[in-house]
Amino acid sequence: MQLTTILNRVEYFKSFVYGKEKWVENAARPTIEVNIEARKNGRPICSCCGRTAPCYDRLPQRRFEYVPLWGITIYFVYAMRRVECPRCGVKVEKVPWCDGKNQLTTTYRWFLAGWAKRISWKEVASVFGTSWQSVFRSVKHAVSWGLAHRDLEDIKAIGVDEIQWQRGHKYLTLVYQTDKGCRRLLWAGKDRTVKTLLRFFRMLGKERSARLRFVCSDMWKPYLKVIGKKAGQA
């Protein structure tokens, strides 16, 4: 079975087809590149307004990293089109496997973010042959999506944690919902100061904060100070 057959089953794109695949010589890890081509009858979509528009020109080829298979790094290779949109002007097209200037496919970002909930970010990067920064950006993507679609009602229990993300005592503050049957990351903020955790409670709001019944945290004084002030009833 060819790789493109598998990809068409698990990652089918309506207006695009998988082309040639090739091994990359002299790569640090076993690597395969898979070309993607636009269907001849397909029209590009403006990334700003989401409407179809005539093709203006093509940009140089880009590589988009996909979920590794059998320990093999997989890249999609595609030359992005620019569209001449009557509403937005000349814009880069919208493609279904990635957004913006990201080098990781959306599927791969969700994949890394999922594993980052199970093991440390450093281990995720090591196991899947990527960088800590790629794992961080993937988690940030998942958090941003969750923030845009989150339901903050009926939160009764939260946990506050910290992770060191670089040498030199650089930390991220993470806040999780820990209610029975609903465990998820609610928020992430840079540093582990009073101001950091205050940003979470401002986002949560006074009424929701007052409904908290349980808060789990370590004995880090800035956290305890904010929790005592904003959720003292818990």
Short mmCIF file of C-alpha atoms in Angstrom, two decimals:
data_model
loop_
_atom_site.label_atom_id
_atom_site.label_comp_id
_atom_site.label_asym_id
_atom_site.label_seq_id
_atom_site.Cartn_x
_atom_site.Cartn_y
_atom_site.Cartn_z
CA MET A 1 0.00 0.00 0.00
CA GLN A 2 1.40 3.41 -0.96
CA LEU A 3 1.69 6.31 1.46
CA THR A 4 -0.62 8.43 -0.69
CA THR A 5 -3.32 5.75 -0.40
CA ILE A 6 -3.13 5.98 3.39
CA LEU A 7 -3.18 9.79 3.28
CA ASN A 8 -6.25 9.80 1.06
CA ARG A 9 -8.03 7.71 3.69
CA VAL A 10 -7.05 9.75 6.73
CA GLU A 11 -6.35 13.23 5.31
CA TYR A 12 -8.43 13.76 2.18
CA PHE A 13 -8.55 17.27 0.73
CA LYS A 14 -11.44 17.96 -1.62
CA SER A 15 -9.75 20.45 -3.97
CA PHE A 16 -6.24 18.97 -3.84
CA VAL A 17 -4.53 15.71 -4.76
CA TYR A 18 -1.39 14.00 -3.53
CA GLY A 19 1.32 13.78 -6.16
CA LYS A 20 4.76 12.22 -6.14
CA GLU A 21 6.45 11.13 -2.94
CA LYS A 22 10.20 10.82 -2.45
CA TRP A 23 12.82 10.02 0.15
CA VAL A 24 14.94 12.99 1.21
CA GLU A 25 18.60 12.15 0.89
CA ASN A 26 21.08 13.06 3.65
CA ALA A 27 18.35 14.15 6.09
CA ALA A 28 19.09 13.95 9.81
CA ARG A 29 16.12 11.58 10.24
CA PRO A 30 14.36 9.31 7.72
CA THR A 31 12.20 11.78 5.79
CA ILE A 32 9.62 11.56 3.02
CA GLU A 33 8.27 14.51 1.03
CA VAL A 34 4.80 14.27 -0.49
CA ASN A 35 3.87 16.78 -3.17
CA ILE A 36 0.39 18.29 -3.11
CA GLU A 37 -1.22 19.64 -6.27
CA ALA A 38 -4.38 21.66 -6.77
CA ARG A 39 -7.09 19.96 -8.81
CA LYS A 40 -7.32 21.39 -12.31
CA ASN A 41 -10.99 22.30 -11.92
CA GLY A 42 -10.54 23.81 -8.44
CA ARG A 43 -10.41 27.54 -7.73
CA PRO A 44 -8.28 28.94 -4.92
CA ILE A 45 -9.94 30.46 -1.86
CA CYS A 46 -9.04 33.85 -0.43
CA SER A 47 -7.61 33.44 3.08
CA CYS A 48 -9.22 36.72 4.20
CA CYS A 49 -12.86 36.47 3.11
CA GLY A 50 -13.10 32.73 2.38
CA ARG A 51 -14.47 33.17 -1.14
CA THR A 52 -13.10 31.76 -4.38
CA ALA A 53 -11.10 34.06 -6.63
CA PRO A 54 -8.92 33.87 -9.76
CA CYS A 55 -5.32 32.75 -9.36
CA TYR A 56 -2.83 35.64 -9.49
CA ASP A 57 0.50 33.79 -9.27
CA ARG A 58 2.37 31.14 -7.28
CA LEU A 59 4.86 31.46 -4.46
CA PRO A 60 7.93 29.22 -4.01
CA GLN A 61 7.31 25.75 -2.60
CA ARG A 62 6.81 25.38 1.14
CA ARG A 63 7.15 22.36 3.40
CA PHE A 64 4.50 21.54 5.99
CA GLU A 65 5.39 18.93 8.62
CA TYR A 66 2.79 16.18 9.06
CA VAL A 67 2.34 13.47 11.70
CA PRO A 68 5.36 11.11 11.52
CA LEU A 69 4.63 7.57 10.39
CA TRP A 70 6.67 4.60 11.69
CA GLY A 71 9.29 7.07 12.94
CA ILE A 72 9.58 8.67 9.50
CA THR A 73 9.24 12.45 9.24
CA ILE A 74 6.58 13.41 6.69
CA TYR A 75 6.42 16.73 4.86
CA PHE A 76 3.74 18.02 2.53
CA VAL A 77 5.28 20.13 -0.25
CA TYR A 78 3.13 22.72 -2.00
CA ALA A 79 3.58 26.01 -3.89
CA MET A 80 0.95 28.33 -2.46
CA ARG A 81 -1.13 30.32 -4.91
CA ARG A 82 -2.00 33.97 -4.51
CA VAL A 83 -5.50 35.01 -5.46
CA GLU A 84 -6.66 38.26 -7.02
CA CYS A 85 -9.67 38.79 -4.78
CA PRO A 86 -12.05 41.58 -5.89
CA ARG A 87 -12.82 42.31 -2.22
CA CYS A 88 -9.48 41.89 -0.46
CA GLY A 89 -6.86 42.42 -3.18
CA VAL A 90 -3.97 40.03 -3.81
CA LYS A 91 -3.87 37.50 -0.96
CA VAL A 92 -2.35 34.07 -0.29
CA GLU A 93 -4.88 31.28 -0.71
CA LYS A 94 -6.47 29.34 2.14
CA VAL A 95 -5.48 25.66 2.30
CA PRO A 96 -7.16 22.96 4.42
CA TRP A 97 -4.05 21.42 6.01
CA CYS A 98 -2.53 24.56 7.55
CA ASP A 99 -3.13 28.22 8.32
CA GLY A 100 -1.06 31.37 8.29
CA LYS A 101 2.71 30.94 8.22
CA ASN A 102 2.72 27.78 10.33
CA GLN A 103 5.21 25.11 9.31
CA LEU A 104 3.28 22.35 11.10
CA THR A 105 0.05 21.01 9.65
CA THR A 106 -3.05 21.53 11.76
CA THR A 107 -3.37 17.76 12.23
CA TYR A 108 0.19 17.53 13.55
CA ARG A 109 -0.36 20.41 15.97
CA TRP A 110 -3.43 18.68 17.43
CA PHE A 111 -1.43 15.43 17.59
CA LEU A 112 1.43 17.04 19.56
CA ALA A 113 -0.97 18.93 21.83
CA GLY A 114 -2.75 15.66 22.63
CA TRP A 115 0.46 13.94 23.64
CA ALA A 116 1.53 17.01 25.64
CA LYS A 117 -1.33 16.25 28.02
CA ARG A 118 0.10 12.78 28.72
CA ILE A 119 3.85 13.26 28.99
CA SER A 120 6.22 16.21 29.39
CA TRP A 121 6.67 18.58 26.47
CA LYS A 122 10.38 17.74 26.34
CA GLU A 123 9.57 14.03 26.01
CA VAL A 124 6.98 14.73 23.30
CA ALA A 125 9.59 16.62 21.28
CA SER A 126 12.15 13.85 21.75
CA VAL A 127 9.81 10.96 20.89
CA PHE A 128 8.46 12.54 17.71
CA GLY A 129 11.68 14.16 16.54
CA THR A 130 10.54 17.76 16.72
CA SER A 131 11.49 20.80 18.80
CA TRP A 132 10.23 21.95 22.18
CA GLN A 133 9.11 25.16 20.47
CA SER A 134 6.93 23.16 18.05
CA VAL A 135 5.26 21.41 20.98
CA PHE A 136 4.76 24.76 22.72
CA ARG A 137 3.19 26.30 19.61
CA SER A 138 0.94 23.26 19.22
CA VAL A 139 -0.30 23.54 22.80
CA LYS A 140 -0.80 27.29 22.29
CA HIS A 141 -2.86 26.51 19.18
CA ALA A 142 -5.02 24.07 21.13
CA VAL A 143 -5.47 26.54 23.98
CA SER A 144 -6.39 29.36 21.58
CA TRP A 145 -8.98 27.15 19.91
CA GLY A 146 -10.32 26.09 23.28
CA LEU A 147 -10.55 29.68 24.49
CA ALA A 148 -12.55 30.64 21.42
CA HIS A 149 -14.94 27.69 21.89
CA ARG A 150 -14.84 27.17 25.64
CA ASP A 151 -17.79 26.97 28.01
CA LEU A 152 -16.82 28.47 31.36
CA GLU A 153 -20.07 27.74 33.15
CA ASP A 154 -20.41 25.23 36.00
CA ILE A 155 -16.70 25.11 36.84
CA LYS A 156 -16.42 24.04 40.47
CA ALA A 157 -12.83 22.76 40.75
CA ILE A 158 -9.58 24.01 39.25
CA GLY A 159 -5.90 23.13 39.55
CA VAL A 160 -3.03 25.61 39.20
CA ASP A 161 0.34 24.31 38.03
CA GLU A 162 3.60 25.58 36.59
CA ILE A 163 6.08 24.24 34.06
CA GLN A 164 9.60 25.42 33.33
CA TRP A 165 9.90 26.03 29.62
CA GLN A 166 13.47 27.34 29.31
CA ARG A 167 16.62 27.49 31.36
CA GLY A 168 16.97 30.48 33.63
CA HIS A 169 13.77 30.06 35.65
CA LYS A 170 11.30 30.84 32.88
CA TYR A 171 7.87 29.43 33.65
CA LEU A 172 4.36 29.07 32.32
CA THR A 173 1.33 29.03 34.61
CA LEU A 174 -1.34 26.47 33.65
CA VAL A 175 -4.88 26.35 35.01
CA TYR A 176 -6.95 23.18 34.57
CA GLN A 177 -10.56 22.35 35.25
CA THR A 178 -10.55 19.28 37.50
CA ASP A 179 -14.26 18.58 37.96
CA LYS A 180 -15.26 14.92 37.85
CA GLY A 181 -16.01 14.01 34.25
CA CYS A 182 -14.50 17.22 32.86
CA ARG A 183 -10.75 17.62 33.00
CA ARG A 184 -9.26 20.13 30.59
CA LEU A 185 -6.75 22.95 30.24
CA LEU A 186 -8.54 26.26 30.74
CA TRP A 187 -5.76 28.81 30.47
CA ALA A 188 -2.01 29.30 30.09
CA GLY A 189 0.03 32.39 30.94
CA LYS A 190 3.65 33.43 30.88
CA ASP A 191 5.55 33.55 34.21
CA ARG A 192 4.27 32.52 37.64
CA THR A 193 3.70 35.88 39.30
CA VAL A 194 0.71 37.44 41.02
CA LYS A 195 -0.09 39.35 37.83
CA THR A 196 0.00 36.12 35.83
CA LEU A 197 -2.69 34.35 37.84
CA LEU A 198 -4.74 37.53 38.21
CA ARG A 199 -5.13 37.51 34.42
CA PHE A 200 -6.81 34.11 34.65
CA PHE A 201 -9.30 35.25 37.27
CA ARG A 202 -10.09 38.39 35.28
CA MET A 203 -10.83 36.16 32.31
CA LEU A 204 -12.98 33.86 34.45
CA GLY A 205 -14.93 36.78 35.94
CA LYS A 206 -16.15 37.56 39.46
CA GLU A 207 -19.35 35.51 39.34
CA ARG A 208 -17.70 32.33 38.06
CA SER A 209 -14.78 32.75 40.48
CA ALA A 210 -17.24 33.02 43.37
CA ARG A 211 -18.78 29.67 42.37
CA LEU A 212 -15.47 27.79 42.69
CA ARG A 213 -15.51 25.20 45.48
CA PHE A 214 -12.09 23.55 45.14
CA VAL A 215 -8.70 24.95 44.12
CA CYS A 216 -5.63 22.70 44.01
CA SER A 217 -2.23 24.40 43.98
CA ASP A 218 1.28 24.05 45.34
CA MET A 219 2.53 26.37 48.10
CA TRP A 220 3.97 28.99 45.74
CA LYS A 221 3.17 32.25 47.57
CA PRO A 222 2.06 34.37 44.56
CA TYR A 223 -0.50 31.67 43.65
CA LEU A 224 -1.78 31.39 47.23
CA LYS A 225 -2.11 35.16 47.50
CA VAL A 226 -4.25 35.42 44.36
CA ILE A 227 -6.35 32.35 45.19
CA GLY A 228 -7.04 33.70 48.68
CA LYS A 229 -8.16 37.02 47.23
CA LYS A 230 -10.15 35.82 44.22
CA ALA A 231 -11.47 32.43 45.38
CA GLY A 232 -11.25 32.56 49.16
CA GLN A 233 -14.53 30.70 49.54
CA ALA A 234 -13.06 27.56 47.93
#
